[in-house]
PDB file of N, CA and C and ligand atoms in Angstrom:
ATOM      1  N   UNK A1219     -23.953  57.229  -0.464  1.00 69.00           N
ATOM      2  CA  UNK A1219     -23.199  57.499   0.753  1.00 69.00           C
ATOM      3  C   UNK A1219     -23.850  56.776   1.934  1.00 69.00           C
ATOM      4  N   UNK A1220     -23.067  56.183   2.743  1.00 74.00           N
ATOM      5  CA  UNK A1220     -23.588  55.505   3.928  1.00 74.00           C
ATOM      6  C   UNK A1220     -23.188  56.281   5.174  1.00 74.00           C
ATOM      7  N   UNK A1221     -24.176  56.605   5.995  1.00 72.00           N
ATOM      8  CA  UNK A1221     -23.892  57.315   7.244  1.00 72.00           C
ATOM      9  C   UNK A1221     -23.553  56.282   8.316  1.00 72.00           C
ATOM     10  N   UNK A1222     -22.437  56.453   8.993  1.00 80.00           N
ATOM     11  CA  UNK A1222     -22.104  55.494  10.064  1.00 80.00           C
ATOM     12  C   UNK A1222     -23.189  55.465  11.134  1.00 80.00           C
ATOM     13  N   UNK A1223     -23.452  54.305  11.659  1.00 72.00           N
ATOM     14  CA  UNK A1223     -24.532  54.120  12.638  1.00 72.00           C
ATOM     15  C   UNK A1223     -24.418  55.088  13.807  1.00 72.00           C
ATOM     16  N   UNK A1224     -23.196  55.322  14.305  1.00 78.00           N
ATOM     17  CA  UNK A1224     -23.038  56.187  15.476  1.00 78.00           C
ATOM     18  C   UNK A1224     -23.205  57.668  15.157  1.00 78.00           C
ATOM     19  N   UNK A1225     -23.411  58.008  13.868  1.00 79.00           N
ATOM     20  CA  UNK A1225     -23.636  59.414  13.486  1.00 79.00           C
ATOM     21  C   UNK A1225     -25.127  59.705  13.259  1.00 79.00           C
ATOM     22  N   UNK A1226     -25.960  58.681  13.274  1.00 72.00           N
ATOM     23  CA  UNK A1226     -27.392  58.867  13.043  1.00 72.00           C
ATOM     24  C   UNK A1226     -28.029  59.594  14.217  1.00 72.00           C
ATOM     25  N   UNK A1227     -29.041  60.423  13.915  1.00 74.00           N
ATOM     26  CA  UNK A1227     -29.811  61.085  14.966  1.00 74.00           C
ATOM     27  C   UNK A1227     -30.560  60.030  15.771  1.00 74.00           C
ATOM     28  N   UNK A1228     -30.513  60.106  17.088  1.00 73.00           N
ATOM     29  CA  UNK A1228     -31.259  59.115  17.893  1.00 73.00           C
ATOM     30  C   UNK A1228     -32.742  59.098  17.535  1.00 73.00           C
ATOM     31  N   UNK A1229     -33.299  57.930  17.407  1.00 67.00           N
ATOM     32  CA  UNK A1229     -34.701  57.772  17.029  1.00 67.00           C
ATOM     33  C   UNK A1229     -35.378  56.843  18.031  1.00 67.00           C
ATOM     34  N   UNK A1230     -36.579  57.226  18.501  1.00 65.00           N
ATOM     35  CA  UNK A1230     -37.260  56.321  19.436  1.00 65.00           C
ATOM     36  C   UNK A1230     -37.774  55.088  18.714  1.00 65.00           C
ATOM     37  N   UNK A1231     -37.246  53.957  19.029  1.00 65.00           N
ATOM     38  CA  UNK A1231     -37.707  52.702  18.432  1.00 65.00           C
ATOM     39  C   UNK A1231     -37.909  51.692  19.554  1.00 65.00           C
ATOM     40  N   UNK A1232     -38.640  50.653  19.233  1.00 63.00           N
ATOM     41  CA  UNK A1232     -38.832  49.604  20.231  1.00 63.00           C
ATOM     42  C   UNK A1232     -37.905  48.441  19.905  1.00 63.00           C
ATOM     43  N   UNK A1233     -37.369  47.853  20.946  1.00 65.00           N
ATOM     44  CA  UNK A1233     -36.544  46.665  20.765  1.00 65.00           C
ATOM     45  C   UNK A1233     -37.366  45.410  21.011  1.00 65.00           C
ATOM     46  N   UNK A1234     -38.628  45.638  21.396  1.00 66.00           N
ATOM     47  CA  UNK A1234     -39.455  44.498  21.757  1.00 66.00           C
ATOM     48  C   UNK A1234     -40.503  44.265  20.675  1.00 66.00           C
ATOM     49  N   UNK A1235     -41.202  43.154  20.792  1.00 69.00           N
ATOM     50  CA  UNK A1235     -42.234  42.841  19.815  1.00 69.00           C
ATOM     51  C   UNK A1235     -43.414  43.806  19.973  1.00 69.00           C
ATOM     52  N   UNK A1236     -43.989  44.241  18.838  1.00 68.00           N
ATOM     53  CA  UNK A1236     -45.089  45.206  18.859  1.00 68.00           C
ATOM     54  C   UNK A1236     -46.281  44.703  19.665  1.00 68.00           C
ATOM     55  N   UNK A1237     -46.528  43.396  19.633  1.00 75.00           N
ATOM     56  CA  UNK A1237     -47.699  42.851  20.318  1.00 75.00           C
ATOM     57  C   UNK A1237     -47.621  43.069  21.826  1.00 75.00           C
ATOM     58  N   UNK A1238     -46.432  43.314  22.347  1.00 78.00           N
ATOM     59  CA  UNK A1238     -46.299  43.534  23.784  1.00 78.00           C
ATOM     60  C   UNK A1238     -46.727  44.942  24.174  1.00 78.00           C
ATOM     61  N   UNK A1239     -46.805  45.840  23.201  1.00 80.00           N
ATOM     62  CA  UNK A1239     -47.197  47.218  23.490  1.00 80.00           C
ATOM     63  C   UNK A1239     -48.711  47.320  23.457  1.00 80.00           C
ATOM     64  N   UNK A1240     -49.327  47.318  24.602  1.00 88.00           N
ATOM     65  CA  UNK A1240     -50.791  47.378  24.683  1.00 88.00           C
ATOM     66  C   UNK A1240     -51.221  48.834  24.528  1.00 88.00           C
ATOM     67  N   UNK A1241     -51.316  49.275  23.287  1.00 88.00           N
ATOM     68  CA  UNK A1241     -51.574  50.689  23.002  1.00 88.00           C
ATOM     69  C   UNK A1241     -52.998  51.122  23.355  1.00 88.00           C
ATOM     70  N   UNK A1242     -53.841  50.186  23.735  1.00 93.00           N
ATOM     71  CA  UNK A1242     -55.190  50.544  24.156  1.00 93.00           C
ATOM     72  C   UNK A1242     -55.196  51.457  25.382  1.00 93.00           C
ATOM     73  N   UNK A1243     -54.118  51.437  26.141  1.00 91.00           N
ATOM     74  CA  UNK A1243     -54.055  52.285  27.341  1.00 91.00           C
ATOM     75  C   UNK A1243     -53.892  53.761  26.982  1.00 91.00           C
ATOM     76  N   UNK A1244     -53.617  54.055  25.719  1.00 91.00           N
ATOM     77  CA  UNK A1244     -53.468  55.444  25.276  1.00 91.00           C
ATOM     78  C   UNK A1244     -54.827  56.102  25.068  1.00 91.00           C
ATOM     79  N   UNK A1245     -55.890  55.304  25.004  1.00 94.00           N
ATOM     80  CA  UNK A1245     -57.181  55.764  24.508  1.00 94.00           C
ATOM     81  C   UNK A1245     -57.886  56.730  25.456  1.00 94.00           C
ATOM     82  N   UNK A1246     -58.508  57.772  24.872  1.00 96.00           N
ATOM     83  CA  UNK A1246     -59.382  58.679  25.613  1.00 96.00           C
ATOM     84  C   UNK A1246     -60.841  58.404  25.243  1.00 96.00           C
ATOM     85  N   UNK A1247     -61.052  58.110  23.964  1.00 97.00           N
ATOM     86  CA  UNK A1247     -62.380  57.742  23.470  1.00 97.00           C
ATOM     87  C   UNK A1247     -62.291  56.345  22.870  1.00 97.00           C
ATOM     88  N   UNK A1248     -63.367  55.577  23.037  1.00 97.00           N
ATOM     89  CA  UNK A1248     -63.327  54.228  22.463  1.00 97.00           C
ATOM     90  C   UNK A1248     -64.465  54.046  21.456  1.00 97.00           C
ATOM     91  N   UNK A1249     -64.177  53.341  20.360  1.00 98.00           N
ATOM     92  CA  UNK A1249     -65.210  53.104  19.361  1.00 98.00           C
ATOM     93  C   UNK A1249     -66.146  51.988  19.807  1.00 98.00           C
ATOM     94  N   UNK A1250     -67.433  52.227  19.644  1.00 98.00           N
ATOM     95  CA  UNK A1250     -68.436  51.214  19.987  1.00 98.00           C
ATOM     96  C   UNK A1250     -69.313  51.027  18.750  1.00 98.00           C
ATOM     97  N   UNK A1251     -69.377  49.814  18.281  1.00 98.00           N
ATOM     98  CA  UNK A1251     -70.125  49.515  17.052  1.00 98.00           C
ATOM     99  C   UNK A1251     -71.572  49.166  17.373  1.00 98.00           C
ATOM    100  N   UNK A1252     -72.493  49.800  16.659  1.00 98.00           N
ATOM    101  CA  UNK A1252     -73.920  49.499  16.778  1.00 98.00           C
ATOM    102  C   UNK A1252     -74.268  48.491  15.679  1.00 98.00           C
ATOM    103  N   UNK A1253     -74.456  47.251  16.075  1.00 98.00           N
ATOM    104  CA  UNK A1253     -74.726  46.203  15.085  1.00 98.00           C
ATOM    105  C   UNK A1253     -76.074  46.376  14.386  1.00 98.00           C
ATOM    106  N   UNK A1254     -76.955  47.196  14.980  1.00 98.00           N
ATOM    107  CA  UNK A1254     -78.248  47.463  14.331  1.00 98.00           C
ATOM    108  C   UNK A1254     -78.060  48.303  13.071  1.00 98.00           C
ATOM    109  N   UNK A1255     -77.027  49.120  13.060  1.00 98.00           N
ATOM    110  CA  UNK A1255     -76.760  49.989  11.904  1.00 98.00           C
ATOM    111  C   UNK A1255     -75.732  49.389  10.945  1.00 98.00           C
ATOM    112  N   UNK A1256     -74.911  48.493  11.442  1.00 98.00           N
ATOM    113  CA  UNK A1256     -73.785  47.966  10.655  1.00 98.00           C
ATOM    114  C   UNK A1256     -74.272  47.119   9.479  1.00 98.00           C
ATOM    115  N   UNK A1257     -73.666  47.344   8.311  1.00 97.00           N
ATOM    116  CA  UNK A1257     -74.027  46.579   7.109  1.00 97.00           C
ATOM    117  C   UNK A1257     -72.905  45.625   6.693  1.00 97.00           C
ATOM    118  N   UNK A1258     -71.901  45.475   7.585  1.00 97.00           N
ATOM    119  CA  UNK A1258     -70.783  44.540   7.339  1.00 97.00           C
ATOM    120  C   UNK A1258     -70.026  44.856   6.048  1.00 97.00           C
ATOM    121  N   UNK A1259     -69.784  46.129   5.833  1.00 96.00           N
ATOM    122  CA  UNK A1259     -68.999  46.515   4.655  1.00 96.00           C
ATOM    123  C   UNK A1259     -67.495  46.400   4.927  1.00 96.00           C
ATOM    124  N   UNK A1260     -67.134  46.432   6.210  1.00 96.00           N
ATOM    125  CA  UNK A1260     -65.754  46.266   6.691  1.00 96.00           C
ATOM    126  C   UNK A1260     -64.805  47.383   6.267  1.00 96.00           C
ATOM    127  N   UNK A1261     -65.375  48.531   5.963  1.00 96.00           N
ATOM    128  CA  UNK A1261     -64.532  49.702   5.696  1.00 96.00           C
ATOM    129  C   UNK A1261     -63.745  50.079   6.953  1.00 96.00           C
ATOM    130  N   UNK A1262     -64.367  49.891   8.113  1.00 97.00           N
ATOM    131  CA  UNK A1262     -63.663  50.183   9.378  1.00 97.00           C
ATOM    132  C   UNK A1262     -62.420  49.309   9.506  1.00 97.00           C
ATOM    133  N   UNK A1263     -62.539  48.069   9.148  1.00 96.00           N
ATOM    134  CA  UNK A1263     -61.399  47.129   9.196  1.00 96.00           C
ATOM    135  C   UNK A1263     -60.287  47.594   8.246  1.00 96.00           C
ATOM    136  N   UNK A1264     -60.700  48.040   7.083  1.00 95.00           N
ATOM    137  CA  UNK A1264     -59.711  48.438   6.086  1.00 95.00           C
ATOM    138  C   UNK A1264     -58.950  49.691   6.515  1.00 95.00           C
ATOM    139  N   UNK A1265     -59.646  50.617   7.186  1.00 95.00           N
ATOM    140  CA  UNK A1265     -59.017  51.901   7.503  1.00 95.00           C
ATOM    141  C   UNK A1265     -58.294  51.927   8.843  1.00 95.00           C
ATOM    142  N   UNK A1266     -58.549  50.991   9.714  1.00 95.00           N
ATOM    143  CA  UNK A1266     -57.913  51.056  11.043  1.00 95.00           C
ATOM    144  C   UNK A1266     -56.394  50.963  10.911  1.00 95.00           C
ATOM    145  N   UNK A1267     -55.675  51.982  11.379  1.00 92.00           N
ATOM    146  CA  UNK A1267     -54.220  51.971  11.233  1.00 92.00           C
ATOM    147  C   UNK A1267     -53.523  51.032  12.217  1.00 92.00           C
ATOM    148  N   UNK A1268     -54.277  50.519  13.180  1.00 89.00           N
ATOM    149  CA  UNK A1268     -53.671  49.649  14.191  1.00 89.00           C
ATOM    150  C   UNK A1268     -54.130  48.205  14.092  1.00 89.00           C
ATOM    151  N   UNK A1269     -54.806  47.884  13.013  1.00 91.00           N
ATOM    152  CA  UNK A1269     -55.321  46.524  12.820  1.00 91.00           C
ATOM    153  C   UNK A1269     -56.101  46.082  14.065  1.00 91.00           C
ATOM    154  N   UNK A1270     -56.905  47.004  14.578  1.00 95.00           N
ATOM    155  CA  UNK A1270     -57.651  46.730  15.804  1.00 95.00           C
ATOM    156  C   UNK A1270     -59.118  46.427  15.552  1.00 95.00           C
ATOM    157  N   UNK A1271     -59.527  46.430  14.293  1.00 97.00           N
ATOM    158  CA  UNK A1271     -60.878  45.976  13.972  1.00 97.00           C
ATOM    159  C   UNK A1271     -60.750  44.517  13.532  1.00 97.00           C
ATOM    160  N   UNK A1272     -61.420  43.661  14.255  1.00 96.00           N
ATOM    161  CA  UNK A1272     -61.316  42.224  14.011  1.00 96.00           C
ATOM    162  C   UNK A1272     -62.524  41.750  13.217  1.00 96.00           C
ATOM    163  N   UNK A1273     -62.265  41.040  12.123  1.00 95.00           N
ATOM    164  CA  UNK A1273     -63.340  40.458  11.328  1.00 95.00           C
ATOM    165  C   UNK A1273     -63.080  38.955  11.251  1.00 95.00           C
ATOM    166  N   UNK A1274     -63.931  38.177  11.880  1.00 95.00           N
ATOM    167  CA  UNK A1274     -63.739  36.721  11.898  1.00 95.00           C
ATOM    168  C   UNK A1274     -64.040  36.118  10.534  1.00 95.00           C
ATOM    169  N   UNK A1275     -65.165  36.525   9.964  1.00 93.00           N
ATOM    170  CA  UNK A1275     -65.542  36.083   8.620  1.00 93.00           C
ATOM    171  C   UNK A1275     -66.584  37.062   8.085  1.00 93.00           C
ATOM    172  N   UNK A1276     -66.952  36.913   6.827  1.00 91.00           N
ATOM    173  CA  UNK A1276     -67.812  37.918   6.197  1.00 91.00           C
ATOM    174  C   UNK A1276     -69.246  37.928   6.733  1.00 91.00           C
ATOM    175  N   UNK A1277     -69.626  36.905   7.491  1.00 95.00           N
ATOM    176  CA  UNK A1277     -70.970  36.877   8.075  1.00 95.00           C
ATOM    177  C   UNK A1277     -71.024  37.500   9.465  1.00 95.00           C
ATOM    178  N   UNK A1278     -69.857  37.754  10.038  1.00 96.00           N
ATOM    179  CA  UNK A1278     -69.808  38.275  11.413  1.00 96.00           C
ATOM    180  C   UNK A1278     -69.714  39.793  11.423  1.00 96.00           C
ATOM    181  N   UNK A1279     -70.213  40.379  12.517  1.00 98.00           N
ATOM    182  CA  UNK A1279     -70.020  41.812  12.702  1.00 98.00           C
ATOM    183  C   UNK A1279     -68.571  42.070  13.109  1.00 98.00           C
ATOM    184  N   UNK A1280     -68.038  43.210  12.719  1.00 97.00           N
ATOM    185  CA  UNK A1280     -66.676  43.535  13.158  1.00 97.00           C
ATOM    186  C   UNK A1280     -66.655  43.772  14.662  1.00 97.00           C
ATOM    187  N   UNK A1281     -65.518  43.506  15.259  1.00 98.00           N
ATOM    188  CA  UNK A1281     -65.336  43.751  16.691  1.00 98.00           C
ATOM    189  C   UNK A1281     -64.054  44.550  16.881  1.00 98.00           C
ATOM    190  N   UNK A1282     -64.009  45.269  17.991  1.00 98.00           N
ATOM    191  CA  UNK A1282     -62.831  46.091  18.276  1.00 98.00           C
ATOM    192  C   UNK A1282     -61.924  45.353  19.268  1.00 98.00           C
ATOM    193  N   UNK A1283     -60.655  45.329  18.978  1.00 96.00           N
ATOM    194  CA  UNK A1283     -59.684  44.783  19.925  1.00 96.00           C
ATOM    195  C   UNK A1283     -59.206  45.951  20.796  1.00 96.00           C
ATOM    196  N   UNK A1284     -59.792  46.042  21.994  1.00 96.00           N
ATOM    197  CA  UNK A1284     -59.508  47.187  22.864  1.00 96.00           C
ATOM    198  C   UNK A1284     -58.128  47.121  23.514  1.00 96.00           C
ATOM    199  N   UNK A1285     -57.440  46.031  23.374  1.00 95.00           N
ATOM    200  CA  UNK A1285     -56.067  45.977  23.899  1.00 95.00           C
ATOM    201  C   UNK A1285     -55.132  46.847  23.063  1.00 95.00           C
ATOM    202  N   UNK A1286     -55.487  47.023  21.782  1.00 94.00           N
ATOM    203  CA  UNK A1286     -54.583  47.753  20.887  1.00 94.00           C
ATOM    204  C   UNK A1286     -55.199  49.006  20.269  1.00 94.00           C
ATOM    205  N   UNK A1287     -56.528  49.095  20.236  1.00 96.00           N
ATOM    206  CA  UNK A1287     -57.189  50.280  19.664  1.00 96.00           C
ATOM    207  C   UNK A1287     -56.761  51.523  20.433  1.00 96.00           C
ATOM    208  N   UNK A1288     -56.251  52.510  19.700  1.00 95.00           N
ATOM    209  CA  UNK A1288     -55.786  53.745  20.345  1.00 95.00           C
ATOM    210  C   UNK A1288     -56.883  54.800  20.441  1.00 95.00           C
ATOM    211  N   UNK A1289     -58.027  54.530  19.829  1.00 97.00           N
ATOM    212  CA  UNK A1289     -59.137  55.484  19.905  1.00 97.00           C
ATOM    213  C   UNK A1289     -58.989  56.670  18.967  1.00 97.00           C
ATOM    214  N   UNK A1290     -58.347  56.445  17.844  1.00 96.00           N
ATOM    215  CA  UNK A1290     -58.106  57.564  16.907  1.00 96.00           C
ATOM    216  C   UNK A1290     -59.399  58.058  16.256  1.00 96.00           C
ATOM    217  N   UNK A1291     -60.398  57.179  16.133  1.00 97.00           N
ATOM    218  CA  UNK A1291     -61.686  57.579  15.570  1.00 97.00           C
ATOM    219  C   UNK A1291     -61.788  57.493  14.054  1.00 97.00           C
ATOM    220  N   UNK A1292     -60.752  56.996  13.404  1.00 97.00           N
ATOM    221  CA  UNK A1292     -60.792  56.887  11.943  1.00 97.00           C
ATOM    222  C   UNK A1292     -61.920  55.948  11.508  1.00 97.00           C
ATOM    223  N   UNK A1293     -62.079  54.846  12.217  1.00 98.00           N
ATOM    224  CA  UNK A1293     -63.138  53.893  11.846  1.00 98.00           C
ATOM    225  C   UNK A1293     -64.507  54.571  11.895  1.00 98.00           C
ATOM    226  N   UNK A1294     -64.751  55.358  12.950  1.00 98.00           N
ATOM    227  CA  UNK A1294     -66.036  56.051  13.096  1.00 98.00           C
ATOM    228  C   UNK A1294     -66.221  57.084  11.988  1.00 98.00           C
ATOM    229  N   UNK A1295     -65.145  57.755  11.639  1.00 98.00           N
ATOM    230  CA  UNK A1295     -65.209  58.780  10.596  1.00 98.00           C
ATOM    231  C   UNK A1295     -65.521  58.160   9.230  1.00 98.00           C
ATOM    232  N   UNK A1296     -64.961  56.992   8.981  1.00 97.00           N
ATOM    233  CA  UNK A1296     -65.099  56.374   7.658  1.00 97.00           C
ATOM    234  C   UNK A1296     -66.357  55.517   7.504  1.00 97.00           C
ATOM    235  N   UNK A1297     -66.958  55.125   8.610  1.00 98.00           N
ATOM    236  CA  UNK A1297     -68.131  54.242   8.524  1.00 98.00           C
ATOM    237  C   UNK A1297     -69.257  54.925   7.739  1.00 98.00           C
ATOM    238  N   UNK A1298     -69.725  54.313   6.659  1.00 97.00           N
ATOM    239  CA  UNK A1298     -70.761  54.943   5.822  1.00 97.00           C
ATOM    240  C   UNK A1298     -72.144  54.938   6.470  1.00 97.00           C
ATOM    241  N   UNK A1299     -72.326  54.164   7.522  1.00 98.00           N
ATOM    242  CA  UNK A1299     -73.636  54.060   8.176  1.00 98.00           C
ATOM    243  C   UNK A1299     -73.668  54.732   9.539  1.00 98.00           C
ATOM    244  N   UNK A1300     -72.599  55.416   9.881  1.00 98.00           N
ATOM    245  CA  UNK A1300     -72.544  56.092  11.182  1.00 98.00           C
ATOM    246  C   UNK A1300     -72.836  55.105  12.313  1.00 98.00           C
ATOM    247  N   UNK A1301     -72.285  53.911  12.146  1.00 98.00           N
ATOM    248  CA  UNK A1301     -72.578  52.835  13.095  1.00 98.00           C
ATOM    249  C   UNK A1301     -71.569  52.758  14.236  1.00 98.00           C
ATOM    250  N   UNK A1302     -70.572  53.643  14.226  1.00 98.00           N
ATOM    251  CA  UNK A1302     -69.559  53.589  15.283  1.00 98.00           C
ATOM    252  C   UNK A1302     -69.576  54.903  16.055  1.00 98.00           C
ATOM    253  N   UNK A1303     -69.841  54.782  17.350  1.00 98.00           N
ATOM    254  CA  UNK A1303     -69.798  55.948  18.247  1.00 98.00           C
ATOM    255  C   UNK A1303     -68.473  55.965  18.980  1.00 98.00           C
ATOM    256  N   UNK A1304     -67.914  57.158  19.163  1.00 98.00           N
ATOM    257  CA  UNK A1304     -66.713  57.301  19.976  1.00 98.00           C
ATOM    258  C   UNK A1304     -67.172  57.740  21.364  1.00 98.00           C
ATOM    259  N   UNK A1305     -67.081  56.832  22.301  1.00 98.00           N
ATOM    260  CA  UNK A1305     -67.546  57.104  23.668  1.00 98.00           C
ATOM    261  C   UNK A1305     -66.359  57.409  24.573  1.00 98.00           C
ATOM    262  N   UNK A1306     -66.561  58.376  25.449  1.00 97.00           N
ATOM    263  CA  UNK A1306     -65.490  58.761  26.369  1.00 97.00           C
ATOM    264  C   UNK A1306     -65.185  57.619  27.326  1.00 97.00           C
ATOM    265  N   UNK A1307     -63.907  57.340  27.494  1.00 94.00           N
ATOM    266  CA  UNK A1307     -63.493  56.321  28.462  1.00 94.00           C
ATOM    267  C   UNK A1307     -63.813  56.812  29.878  1.00 94.00           C
ATOM    268  N   UNK A1308     -64.219  55.904  30.732  1.00 86.00           N
ATOM    269  CA  UNK A1308     -64.504  56.326  32.118  1.00 86.00           C
ATOM    270  C   UNK A1308     -63.362  55.918  33.028  1.00 86.00           C
TER     271      UNK A1308
HETATM  272  S1  SF4 B2520     -67.669  50.562   8.460  1.00 91.84           S
HETATM  273 FE1  SF4 B2520     -69.535  50.715   9.701  1.00 91.84          FE
HETATM  274  S2  SF4 B2520     -71.103  49.606   8.534  1.00 91.84           S
HETATM  275 FE2  SF4 B2520     -69.111  49.038   7.707  1.00 91.84          FE
HETATM  276  S3  SF4 B2520     -68.559  47.157   8.847  1.00 91.84           S
HETATM  277 FE3  SF4 B2520     -67.652  48.880   9.949  1.00 91.84          FE
HETATM  278  S4  SF4 B2520     -69.189  49.417  11.506  1.00 91.84           S
HETATM  279 FE4  SF4 B2520     -70.219  48.166   9.987  1.00 91.84          FE
HETATM  280  S1  SF4 B2521     -60.519  54.065  16.902  1.00 91.84           S
HETATM  281 FE1  SF4 B2521     -58.720  54.011  15.521  1.00 91.84          FE
HETATM  282  S2  SF4 B2521     -57.408  52.406  16.381  1.00 91.84           S
HETATM  283 FE2  SF4 B2521     -59.435  52.111  17.284  1.00 91.84          FE
HETATM  284  S3  SF4 B2521     -60.445  50.624  15.955  1.00 91.84           S
HETATM  285 FE3  SF4 B2521     -61.026  52.677  15.218  1.00 91.84          FE
HETATM  286  S4  SF4 B2521     -59.533  53.136  13.606  1.00 91.84           S
HETATM  287 FE4  SF4 B2521     -58.702  51.440  14.837  1.00 91.84          FE
END
């Protein structure tokens, strides 16, 4: 069965490109990586739901893209070395 478009429940969607939505402005806490503790396992990169952990190559430390990071804290929770602190935004 196909539901006619005008019968669908209204849903909030974007008509614009996702990259234009700078979701970093939603953040209350921001992840800060301590490179002294980081072992470059890149689990943070794998778990970030916003693709906001940037890995240039396997020799580089991961970096956070603060334009899009929403501050959910998943990367900090999953880091096996406790190398990511969630710091309050000022
Ligand atoms: S999960 Fe932690 S140890 Fe692994 S790359 Fe990310 S910050 Fe470094
Ligand atoms: S706090 Fe959330 S959105 Fe930001 S880098 Fe970590 S996992 Fe990604």
